[in-house]
């Protein structure tokens, strides 16, 4: 066949799909045959339903004869694509009675499955194979072990799970790129290294695994660098006059490599080493061991004085090895402390104090401070009322369908984690809690008190868990095991669910953590108060308040390893350089170090749209996330309840007794507390951020004793002649009711001495 004169390679269309795209990762190699005036994508050819390889490998297009390709093009020209509605759909679904046809690129776009094995089957979006999910399958999200980004545990086209590893999840696109690179000989599970079972499942789910060697094996001289030994002196000031690359065996200018990584070196003389047999570690490896607390304690080695340059002592890149000083209870505290730091006799709290010259000595008057505190509390109340309305808007998503959680109060975290990860759990379902160590399993306890108590225990556990660090205002801590188990995501999800479902507000977030969540970590400047590690805070303070260049350089020399590990080591030529250095350390320790936990925590807070509302109303949500809940007072309880009564006289008289009793309880002149009263009526000893539903009410009736109707949040009070009768009945009923519940329910209720029945009359 003669060669066409007007054949334009750049504008050729695939004869099967009609596209000019040249994307080997998606459509396979684009084959152009000028002599046949033919262009075709390799995958379009493989998956076409009406063509087979009838020739040898070197005939036509990898065994597909040119005449057969022409016939397939003519056959497809009569078929319309069910996706783009254009002619030329050469691929059909193999499911029985399914008559859908489509182009290969259209099928990818519509999430069809193409199996690159056996007879190259194709399945449409309705009949495609899916992976099975069991009830025990973990929910939430984890890291894709290829790209390290988060991947949701969902049965969707873009997500694939490993058939051989329970907790291995991947993005489909990541797996496809890895398969094209690794080939059939090296494509395997990235977690357990399984090959046969893993490849079989991935082929079934439409991953193309080319029958060739890995791409890195095909590169010419790919392993040439492995034949070379590292020979370079990396100390800060090399003493060898012949250069850093000079290596003379059996002399002081022989290069010694790091015994751990082998990727750093030093001349023996440059590190004051007397023999080649002496072990040497580079600064990076030494800092890693220092972090882990496994670095061996050695004697302090003096700097070499025999070798000098320009009359000054040689400064090594590696400072003299010292044993890492760790604060109790924190295995990650590895800052090296010098005698200069230790001799200052700092008090336990002095690492957060300013020098006397920098502290303000002016104190506010009692009247002014009380007024300021009152205004602050008033502002917080207004913000919390706004949050209450916002959370009620989010609660509209909650459906009547229920999810029951079986909880043991002694194992609150593991039970909650199991419940939130169960397959049938949904944040939009109504949550019911059943305590397994509860003898009384009435519907009232299960639907009201149990749920309130569960969220209270859960938030308290999170506040004291290893996921957070700090005293009052807490930041995220770096826990590698928690990152691996995706616990930061679960923690954020639990807090979001608690807020919308009537749990308590956390109130322990630091302003820095809150700002990172709302405005993004790149827009936040941390402060010294955000550093929970005593050693790190002390070192930052020493740098910040160094009063001379020599003392600053001495401090930096003492903590050189830490600064290097943090990526903050910089040349200091002036005293003002300390400000930028302090800022770098704070950003690293408070923000950059916990980038992955922070992003995972943010993803969890997106549950039910909580994070989005936080970003829209930052001031309002700051009042419940960064400030502890307001302590219950007589005024708070009085404002919480609405009084209903058919008799104005009884209402006025009863309201007076009620207010007087609340004042007595607040002042400690009662055997019960304000929390006990709230628990008696609503089943909760705290006021949820979302408020109560329905709103608490009070009714004055001709009954003998008070009745707390928790399903209605209604307190029915008796009409009495005297205040003392009213008080005695309240105390006896509330105390005895909560005592019975304390015996049958995992509440912690404290009672004072019990009065006799005669005192009630």
XYZ file of C-alpha atoms in Angstrom:
761
model
C 0.000 0.000 0.000
C 1.372 3.391 -0.954
C 2.215 5.942 1.701
C -0.227 8.884 1.890
C 1.251 12.291 1.213
C -1.057 14.268 3.483
C -0.739 12.174 6.654
C -0.399 14.527 9.671
C 0.936 12.656 12.708
C 0.030 15.399 15.209
C -3.684 15.481 14.277
C -4.414 11.774 13.966
C -7.476 10.291 15.636
C -7.744 6.831 17.167
C -9.872 4.858 14.718
C -11.769 3.219 17.592
C -12.461 6.018 20.123
C -12.027 9.051 17.857
C -9.690 10.893 20.266
C -6.255 12.380 19.664
C -5.114 12.058 23.296
C -1.647 10.583 23.806
C -1.860 9.315 27.392
C -0.221 5.885 27.811
C -1.195 5.652 31.504
C -4.911 5.883 30.667
C -5.388 4.626 27.113
C -2.215 2.664 26.468
C 0.419 3.484 23.910
C -0.791 5.459 20.926
C 0.253 3.440 17.861
C 0.638 5.345 14.585
C 1.160 3.417 11.332
C 1.805 5.854 8.528
C 1.982 3.132 5.881
C -1.573 1.982 6.730
C -2.951 5.472 7.494
C -3.920 4.041 10.888
C -3.795 5.363 14.475
C -5.083 3.388 17.464
C -4.796 3.362 21.251
C -3.472 0.016 22.485
C -6.122 -0.343 25.247
C -8.931 0.540 22.830
C -7.698 -2.302 20.638
C -7.335 -4.811 23.479
C -10.815 -4.196 24.901
C -12.787 -4.078 21.612
C -15.393 -6.817 21.620
C -15.222 -7.996 17.996
C -11.504 -8.563 17.424
C -8.924 -11.209 18.379
C -5.193 -11.711 17.901
C -5.103 -13.989 14.874
C -1.551 -13.199 13.816
C 1.919 -13.622 15.268
C 3.399 -11.030 17.643
C 5.300 -9.330 14.832
C 2.274 -9.165 12.517
C 0.006 -6.120 12.305
C -0.385 -4.418 15.701
C 1.028 -6.890 18.238
C -0.802 -9.777 16.549
C -3.963 -7.855 15.583
C -4.149 -7.994 11.788
C -4.777 -4.742 9.931
C -7.717 -6.259 8.032
C -9.329 -7.331 11.328
C -8.891 -3.825 12.728
C -10.622 -2.362 9.651
C -13.536 -4.777 10.110
C -13.833 -3.867 13.802
C -13.915 -0.163 12.928
C -16.737 -0.800 10.446
C -18.652 -2.870 13.042
C -18.299 -0.203 15.726
C -19.404 2.555 13.321
C -22.945 1.184 13.594
C -23.020 1.267 17.419
C -23.816 4.364 19.479
C -21.972 5.025 22.754
C -24.356 5.003 25.727
C -22.244 7.685 27.397
C -21.263 10.320 24.801
C -24.037 9.326 22.317
C -21.578 9.254 19.393
C -21.001 6.401 16.944
C -18.007 4.053 17.048
C -18.576 2.285 20.389
C -16.482 -0.862 19.987
C -16.701 -2.135 23.605
C -19.724 -3.867 25.105
C -20.644 -5.024 28.611
C -20.313 -8.810 28.982
C -23.116 -9.079 31.564
C -26.026 -11.225 30.254
C -28.831 -9.218 28.638
C -26.870 -5.952 28.973
C -26.662 -4.151 25.623
C -24.608 -1.128 26.641
C -21.758 -0.113 24.327
C -19.154 2.599 24.850
C -15.738 3.908 23.870
C -12.803 3.015 26.109
C -12.181 6.636 27.322
C -15.917 7.091 27.934
C -15.960 3.856 29.946
C -13.129 5.101 32.135
C -14.956 8.357 32.703
C -18.160 6.488 33.675
C -16.160 4.169 35.989
C -16.542 0.962 34.013
C -14.259 -1.987 34.780
C -11.894 -3.390 32.123
C -10.162 -6.673 32.975
C -6.756 -6.971 31.287
C -6.598 -10.771 31.506
C -7.913 -13.933 29.830
C -10.481 -12.780 27.222
C -10.334 -9.068 28.232
C -13.830 -8.612 29.603
C -15.552 -5.274 30.109
C -18.288 -4.423 32.610
C -20.507 -1.334 32.564
C -21.061 0.889 35.599
C -24.094 -1.116 36.680
C -22.671 -4.643 36.395
C -19.031 -4.024 37.336
C -17.445 -6.233 40.032
C -17.168 -4.760 43.518
C -15.120 -5.634 46.559
C -16.908 -7.174 49.521
C -17.073 -5.263 52.791
C -17.631 -7.120 56.062
C -19.311 -5.732 59.184
C -15.949 -5.769 60.943
C -14.388 -3.562 58.263
C -12.837 -0.436 59.864
C -14.576 2.806 58.949
C -13.129 6.263 58.533
C -9.928 6.923 56.630
C -6.286 5.852 56.557
C -3.165 6.580 54.564
C -2.744 5.238 51.051
C 0.581 3.431 51.412
C 1.677 4.635 47.959
C 0.987 8.398 47.972
C 0.554 8.716 51.793
C -2.567 10.878 51.383
C -5.759 9.999 53.241
C -8.104 7.502 51.588
C -11.679 6.965 52.772
C -12.758 3.387 53.596
C -15.670 3.387 51.175
C -16.872 0.855 48.571
C -16.370 3.241 45.646
C -14.638 2.955 42.275
C -11.713 5.211 43.187
C -10.785 3.201 46.307
C -9.399 -0.338 46.466
C -8.543 -2.454 49.489
C -5.914 -5.156 49.706
C -7.200 -8.757 49.673
C -4.302 -9.915 51.845
C -3.972 -7.102 54.433
C -6.883 -6.008 56.586
C -5.871 -2.363 56.962
C -4.302 -1.658 53.553
C -6.259 0.800 51.362
C -5.222 2.446 48.105
C -6.328 4.995 45.553
C -7.085 3.223 42.262
C -5.003 5.775 40.366
C -2.002 5.159 42.655
C -2.227 1.387 42.139
C -2.428 1.775 38.374
C 0.683 3.947 38.238
C 2.545 1.513 40.465
C 1.498 -1.456 38.316
C 2.708 0.248 35.128
C 6.034 0.986 36.777
C 6.592 -2.326 38.560
C 5.307 -4.716 35.879
C 4.124 -8.255 36.474
C 7.326 -9.364 38.217
C 7.448 -6.670 40.915
C 3.822 -5.530 41.393
C 2.737 -6.702 44.835
C 1.111 -5.570 48.091
C 3.066 -2.691 49.580
C 2.287 -3.885 53.115
C 2.788 -7.663 53.229
C 4.584 -8.145 49.877
C 2.038 -10.739 48.704
C 2.094 -11.129 44.932
C -0.263 -13.865 43.661
C -3.389 -13.077 45.682
C -2.844 -9.329 45.344
C -2.374 -9.387 41.551
C -5.396 -11.650 41.039
C -7.687 -9.238 42.905
C -6.290 -6.135 41.218
C -6.728 -7.678 37.754
C -10.332 -8.514 38.658
C -10.898 -4.894 39.685
C -9.505 -3.500 36.415
C -5.858 -2.712 37.164
C -3.668 -3.262 34.094
C -0.408 -5.077 34.958
C 1.903 -5.089 31.907
C 3.799 -8.312 31.191
C 7.267 -6.782 31.287
C 10.078 -6.076 33.698
C 9.992 -3.114 36.087
C 10.820 0.278 34.613
C 13.812 0.700 36.909
C 15.241 -2.612 35.686
C 15.123 -1.432 32.085
C 17.181 1.726 32.660
C 20.718 1.558 31.395
C 23.334 1.633 34.194
C 20.537 1.965 36.767
C 22.680 0.524 39.556
C 25.988 2.055 38.583
C 25.986 4.306 41.661
C 25.927 1.269 43.954
C 29.427 0.369 42.831
C 30.859 3.557 44.349
C 31.702 4.015 48.026
C 30.985 7.353 49.657
C 34.231 9.270 50.064
C 33.732 12.827 51.254
C 34.471 14.703 54.474
C 31.260 16.353 55.745
C 32.424 18.056 58.934
C 31.847 21.802 59.144
C 35.544 22.648 58.758
C 37.724 20.090 56.968
C 41.416 20.226 57.944
C 42.764 18.385 54.922
C 44.715 20.727 52.619
C 44.095 18.420 49.639
C 40.333 18.807 49.856
C 37.294 17.050 51.256
C 37.429 14.248 48.646
C 41.022 13.274 49.411
C 41.312 9.782 50.907
C 44.630 8.219 51.956
C 44.205 4.746 53.522
C 46.087 3.898 56.723
C 46.681 7.558 57.575
C 44.943 10.324 59.456
C 43.463 11.455 56.135
C 41.572 8.214 55.596
C 37.821 8.820 55.240
C 35.611 7.069 57.778
C 31.945 6.560 56.878
C 29.010 6.682 59.333
C 28.577 3.232 60.859
C 24.758 3.464 60.538
C 23.866 5.117 57.213
C 27.192 5.120 55.341
C 26.115 8.291 53.500
C 28.249 10.736 55.509
C 31.988 10.734 56.102
C 34.899 12.391 57.891
C 38.676 12.322 57.829
C 39.993 10.670 60.967
C 41.915 13.816 61.863
C 38.926 16.102 61.293
C 36.971 14.291 64.022
C 39.947 13.646 66.352
C 39.813 9.893 65.704
C 42.994 7.945 66.375
C 42.261 4.765 64.426
C 40.033 3.530 61.615
C 38.455 0.920 63.909
C 36.887 3.653 66.077
C 33.122 4.000 65.512
C 31.719 7.245 64.138
C 28.154 8.414 63.615
C 27.009 11.339 61.518
C 24.922 14.134 63.028
C 21.647 12.932 61.448
C 21.947 9.391 62.828
C 23.044 10.697 66.217
C 19.989 12.968 66.471
C 17.706 10.045 65.601
C 19.173 7.984 68.411
C 18.935 10.965 70.721
C 15.220 11.280 69.967
C 14.608 7.626 70.730
C 16.493 7.863 74.004
C 18.818 5.019 72.985
C 21.950 7.049 72.400
C 24.675 5.719 74.678
C 26.131 7.989 77.317
C 29.784 8.815 76.634
C 32.499 10.883 78.188
C 32.779 14.429 76.975
C 35.434 14.641 74.275
C 37.468 17.823 73.903
C 37.856 19.458 70.538
C 41.101 18.818 68.715
C 43.707 21.430 69.510
C 46.595 19.975 67.536
C 45.030 20.915 64.195
C 44.292 24.619 63.768
C 43.316 26.892 60.953
C 44.359 30.540 61.043
C 45.256 30.209 64.682
C 41.713 29.225 65.789
C 40.451 25.943 67.133
C 38.720 23.764 64.535
C 34.918 23.827 64.865
C 33.443 20.428 64.080
C 30.038 19.930 62.531
C 29.299 17.352 65.232
C 29.457 18.813 68.760
C 30.934 16.653 71.529
C 28.534 13.773 72.233
C 26.421 14.184 75.343
C 23.746 11.997 76.805
C 20.236 13.288 76.045
C 18.479 14.766 79.027
C 14.840 13.682 79.170
C 12.073 15.057 81.275
C 10.077 12.488 83.219
C 7.219 10.870 81.362
C 8.202 12.155 77.930
C 10.356 9.833 75.805
C 10.633 12.455 73.078
C 12.501 15.077 75.135
C 16.016 14.936 73.826
C 17.442 18.433 74.134
C 21.003 18.504 75.341
C 21.450 20.658 78.436
C 24.699 22.428 79.203
C 26.174 23.274 82.567
C 25.305 26.906 81.861
C 21.615 26.060 81.723
C 21.676 23.746 84.702
C 23.503 26.137 87.028
C 20.780 28.780 86.903
C 18.533 26.840 89.319
C 15.356 27.479 87.382
C 12.143 26.664 89.201
C 9.717 24.106 87.704
C 7.535 26.870 86.270
C 10.239 29.313 85.341
C 10.562 28.081 81.764
C 7.389 29.988 80.954
C 8.198 33.104 82.975
C 9.643 36.300 81.599
C 12.651 38.039 83.091
C 11.774 40.549 85.765
C 12.647 43.433 83.441
C 10.128 42.244 80.859
C 7.221 41.542 83.210
C 4.455 44.071 83.831
C 4.304 45.237 87.417
C 1.036 47.184 87.173
C -1.889 45.258 88.681
C -5.552 45.861 88.034
C -7.726 47.083 90.851
C -10.307 44.556 92.216
C -13.205 46.639 90.899
C -11.708 46.911 87.413
C -10.722 43.218 87.242
C -14.178 42.081 88.398
C -15.826 44.304 85.810
C -13.552 42.954 83.072
C -14.293 39.376 84.130
C -18.036 40.075 84.128
C -17.909 41.543 80.610
C -15.914 38.551 79.391
C -18.439 36.105 80.837
C -21.314 38.069 79.290
C -19.615 37.954 75.893
C -19.021 34.192 76.219
C -22.685 33.605 77.084
C -23.757 35.485 73.949
C -21.337 33.469 71.803
C -22.514 30.189 73.333
C -26.132 31.059 72.581
C -25.088 31.586 68.957
C -23.328 28.198 68.899
C -26.446 26.579 70.340
C -28.519 27.811 67.395
C -25.849 26.743 64.870
C -25.658 23.226 66.313
C -29.447 22.950 66.212
C -29.263 23.672 62.473
C -26.746 20.840 62.074
C -28.923 18.480 64.109
C -31.553 18.615 61.364
C -29.365 16.000 59.609
C -29.958 13.472 62.421
C -32.558 10.880 61.479
C -34.879 8.784 63.635
C -33.004 5.623 62.694
C -30.994 4.538 65.733
C -27.525 3.106 66.248
C -26.876 1.420 69.594
C -23.445 1.492 71.189
C -22.562 -1.089 73.835
C -20.185 0.607 76.263
C -18.233 -0.454 79.319
C -17.330 2.640 81.336
C -13.987 1.114 82.330
C -13.006 0.688 78.651
C -14.628 3.818 77.298
C -12.058 4.504 74.553
C -11.786 1.031 73.043
C -15.561 0.545 73.172
C -16.250 3.956 71.623
C -13.680 3.328 68.892
C -15.254 -0.021 68.089
C -18.722 1.507 68.010
C -17.772 4.424 65.760
C -15.975 2.085 63.365
C -18.749 -0.496 63.051
C -20.203 -0.773 59.581
C -23.742 0.291 60.496
C -22.634 3.403 62.413
C -23.655 6.696 60.868
C -23.259 10.171 62.409
C -26.739 11.002 61.115
C -28.394 8.206 63.108
C -29.843 8.772 66.566
C -27.362 7.365 69.075
C -28.465 5.134 71.935
C -25.978 3.951 74.538
C -26.202 0.795 76.587
C -23.714 0.433 79.443
C -22.792 -3.232 79.795
C -22.006 -2.784 83.505
C -25.431 -1.292 84.206
C -27.953 -3.409 86.133
C -30.925 -1.164 85.404
C -31.447 -1.080 81.644
C -34.649 0.899 81.425
C -35.498 2.863 78.303
C -35.152 6.122 80.229
C -31.576 5.433 81.190
C -30.646 4.161 77.752
C -32.023 7.087 75.763
C -31.123 10.017 78.014
C -28.750 9.577 80.945
C -26.626 6.914 79.251
C -25.945 9.044 76.183
C -25.080 12.150 78.195
C -22.758 10.179 80.476
C -21.111 8.397 77.531
C -20.178 11.663 75.803
C -18.983 13.139 79.097
C -16.626 10.188 79.698
C -15.473 10.217 76.071
C -14.551 13.922 75.990
C -12.800 13.599 79.348
C -10.764 10.671 78.017
C -9.766 12.583 74.885
C -8.691 15.569 76.977
C -6.302 13.384 79.006
C -5.187 11.121 76.153
C -1.809 11.012 74.420
C -3.378 12.700 71.363
C -3.142 16.073 73.116
C -0.434 17.773 75.129
C -0.379 20.789 77.408
C -1.955 21.744 80.716
C -5.074 23.863 80.134
C -4.997 24.979 76.499
C -3.963 21.818 74.673
C -2.364 21.287 71.263
C -2.116 18.081 69.287
C 0.717 15.796 70.359
C 2.783 13.661 67.995
C 1.935 9.988 68.549
C 3.177 7.815 65.680
C 1.084 4.822 66.732
C -2.032 7.007 66.776
C -1.181 8.260 63.275
C -0.787 4.686 62.076
C -4.151 3.664 63.574
C -5.894 6.835 62.281
C -6.921 7.840 65.810
C -6.678 11.592 65.172
C -9.422 11.291 62.565
C -11.575 9.308 64.986
C -10.999 11.876 67.758
C -12.124 14.741 65.508
C -15.137 12.728 64.406
C -16.100 11.931 68.017
C -15.909 15.591 69.070
C -18.063 16.639 66.092
C -20.648 13.941 66.835
C -20.655 14.852 70.538
C -21.410 18.515 69.822
C -24.323 17.765 67.491
C -25.774 14.889 69.547
C -25.842 16.712 72.883
C -22.433 15.999 74.378
C -20.382 18.466 76.416
C -18.144 21.046 74.795
C -14.414 20.121 74.906
C -13.209 23.502 76.180
C -9.545 22.456 76.219
C -8.326 23.565 72.769
C -5.504 26.093 72.749
C -6.034 29.194 70.642
C -3.199 28.045 68.391
C -4.848 24.674 67.734
C -8.201 26.358 67.111
C -6.663 28.872 64.684
C -4.852 26.063 62.817
C -8.179 24.283 62.349
C -10.088 27.390 61.287
C -7.555 29.499 59.369
C -4.989 26.881 58.330
C -1.583 26.201 59.956
C 0.224 28.395 57.431
C -1.567 31.468 58.846
C -0.849 30.807 62.541
C 2.044 32.084 64.644
C 2.554 29.930 67.775
C 3.734 31.264 71.135
C 6.018 29.912 73.836
C 2.975 28.911 75.899
C 2.091 26.366 73.199
C 5.215 24.298 73.939
C 4.314 21.552 76.404
C 7.768 19.974 76.537
C 9.650 21.541 79.450
C 13.080 20.984 77.897
C 12.094 22.485 74.558
C 10.452 25.499 76.243
C 13.506 26.033 78.443
C 15.845 25.974 75.457
C 13.665 28.422 73.518
C 13.671 30.737 76.513
C 17.472 30.582 76.779
C 17.758 31.551 73.106
C 15.090 34.237 73.313
C 16.578 36.005 76.329
C 20.273 35.638 75.503
C 21.806 39.079 76.236
C 25.037 38.712 74.259
C 26.205 37.108 71.040
C 28.645 34.834 72.876
C 25.983 33.464 75.245
C 23.633 32.929 72.277
C 26.267 30.986 70.329
C 27.091 28.932 73.421
C 23.412 28.011 73.846
C 23.123 27.064 70.185
C 26.207 24.887 70.446
C 24.652 23.009 73.373
C 21.436 22.239 71.471
C 22.988 21.856 68.023
C 21.613 18.354 67.487
C 18.052 19.374 68.254
C 18.226 22.399 65.948
C 19.602 20.241 63.144
C 16.897 17.618 63.557
C 14.276 20.378 63.508
C 15.809 21.959 60.395
C 16.333 25.218 62.297
C 20.134 25.343 62.463
C 21.286 28.622 60.911
C 24.435 30.759 61.114
C 24.163 33.399 63.824
C 26.230 36.547 63.281
C 24.231 39.052 65.302
C 22.163 38.984 68.483
C 19.014 39.956 66.575
C 19.173 36.664 64.651
C 17.739 34.951 67.729
C 14.217 36.243 67.000
C 13.982 34.485 63.650
C 15.499 31.340 65.176
C 12.952 31.285 68.016
C 10.136 31.707 65.498
C 11.467 28.814 63.389
C 11.679 26.511 66.418
C 8.139 27.367 67.525
C 6.698 26.778 64.065
C 8.512 23.449 63.768
C 7.684 22.119 67.230
C 4.064 23.319 67.471
C 2.899 23.105 63.845
C 5.170 21.410 61.304
C 5.886 18.471 63.582
C 2.188 17.570 63.772
C 1.166 18.325 60.167
C -0.181 14.826 59.526
C -2.117 14.510 62.822
C -3.571 17.997 62.294
C -4.859 17.216 58.811
C -6.340 13.923 60.001
C -7.986 15.691 62.965
C -9.448 18.327 60.613
C -10.915 15.612 58.391
C -12.641 14.098 61.417
C -14.103 17.465 62.460
C -15.709 17.766 59.024
C -18.266 15.190 60.204
C -21.809 16.590 60.078
C -20.388 19.888 58.776
C -18.944 21.013 62.129
C -15.585 22.244 60.775
C -17.316 24.270 58.055
C -19.442 26.022 60.688
C -16.325 26.609 62.812
C -14.711 28.385 59.870
C -17.858 30.454 59.266
C -18.344 31.395 62.950
C -14.880 31.268 64.588
C -15.663 33.577 67.530
C -18.752 31.608 68.485
C -17.083 28.181 68.379
C -14.026 29.496 70.200
C -16.275 30.064 73.225
C -16.971 26.330 73.591
C -13.747 24.819 72.249
C -11.169 27.103 73.898
C -13.011 28.022 77.127
C -14.220 25.715 79.869
C -18.009 25.537 80.296
C -19.433 28.080 82.683
C -19.842 26.688 86.177
C -23.451 26.007 87.150
C -25.018 28.707 89.297
C -28.429 29.366 90.752
C -28.966 32.026 88.102
C -27.994 29.635 85.278
C -30.388 26.919 86.471
C -33.188 29.444 86.998
C -32.776 30.803 83.445
C -32.673 27.266 82.051
C -36.152 26.269 83.306
C -39.429 27.788 82.179
C -42.162 27.763 84.849
C -45.672 26.601 83.873
C -48.558 26.693 86.356
C -52.334 26.913 86.149
C -52.512 28.996 89.322
C -50.806 32.383 89.515
C -50.737 32.213 93.303
C -49.057 28.798 93.350
C -46.717 29.942 90.602
C -45.527 33.000 92.513
C -45.240 31.170 95.836
C -43.595 28.104 94.311
C -41.218 30.203 92.244
C -40.059 31.901 95.432
C -39.409 28.555 97.122
C -37.636 27.318 93.991
C -35.307 30.325 93.758
C -34.602 30.216 97.493
C -33.717 26.539 97.270
C -31.343 27.138 94.341
C -29.552 29.834 96.345
C -29.194 27.461 99.309
C -27.782 24.749 97.044
C -25.302 27.192 95.480
C -24.089 28.371 98.885
C -23.598 24.784 100.107
C -26.529 24.765 102.557
C -28.009 21.606 101.020
C -27.089 17.928 100.789
C -27.389 18.014 96.980
C -25.659 20.087 94.310
C -26.850 22.020 91.291
C -25.448 19.199 89.141
C -27.630 16.735 91.064
C -30.749 18.795 90.310
C -29.915 18.945 86.614
C -29.172 15.208 86.566
C -32.452 14.440 88.322
C -34.486 16.284 85.684
C -32.597 15.769 82.416
C -30.242 12.818 82.973
C -27.246 15.101 82.394
C -25.072 16.809 84.992
C -23.973 19.447 82.437
C -25.687 21.762 79.965
C -24.902 20.570 76.416
C -23.611 23.111 73.903
C -26.660 22.382 71.756
C -28.977 22.773 74.731
C -31.753 20.407 75.822
C -34.520 19.122 73.568
C -37.214 19.716 74.686
C -36.304 22.762 76.752
C -36.547 22.132 80.535
C -39.777 23.196 82.238
C -41.205 23.346 85.783
C -44.767 22.580 86.852
C -46.208 23.130 90.343
C -48.749 20.411 91.145
C -50.548 19.027 94.172
C -48.248 16.022 94.533
C -46.351 14.654 97.545
C -42.802 14.581 96.151
C -40.931 16.080 93.199
C -40.874 14.101 89.938
C -38.209 14.372 87.267
C -39.500 13.363 83.816
C -36.342 12.988 81.761
C -38.023 12.177 78.471
C -39.730 15.577 78.650
C -37.018 17.396 80.676
C -39.842 18.377 83.002
C -39.576 18.927 86.779
C -42.869 18.578 88.620
C -42.701 20.248 92.042
C -45.086 19.873 95.003
C -47.064 22.789 96.360
C -46.096 23.203 100.036
C -47.088 25.568 102.826
C -43.584 26.347 104.043
C -40.153 26.651 102.459
C -38.652 24.082 104.853
C -41.126 21.439 103.685
C -40.272 22.247 100.075
C -36.521 21.976 100.762
C -36.801 18.698 102.695
C -38.864 17.038 99.972
C -36.471 18.178 97.266
C -33.406 16.881 99.091
C -34.902 13.522 100.067
C -36.287 12.762 96.611
C -33.268 13.856 94.580
C -30.745 12.200 96.903
C -32.552 8.852 97.087
C -33.284 8.771 93.358
C -29.671 9.368 92.406
C -28.452 6.893 95.034
C -30.568 4.135 93.476
C -29.263 5.053 90.032
C -25.718 5.106 91.367
C -26.140 1.482 92.458
C -27.483 0.396 89.082
C -25.800 2.799 86.730
C -22.222 3.952 86.107
C -22.700 7.445 87.559
C -20.464 8.888 90.238
C -22.778 10.664 92.725
C -21.612 11.994 96.093
C -24.098 12.309 98.941
C -23.992 13.837 102.383
C -25.657 12.507 105.495
C -29.206 11.268 104.985
C -32.054 12.930 106.942
C -34.856 10.897 108.453
C -38.340 10.751 106.990
C -39.611 12.782 109.933
C -37.634 15.760 108.686
C -39.684 15.821 105.493
C -43.048 16.232 107.207
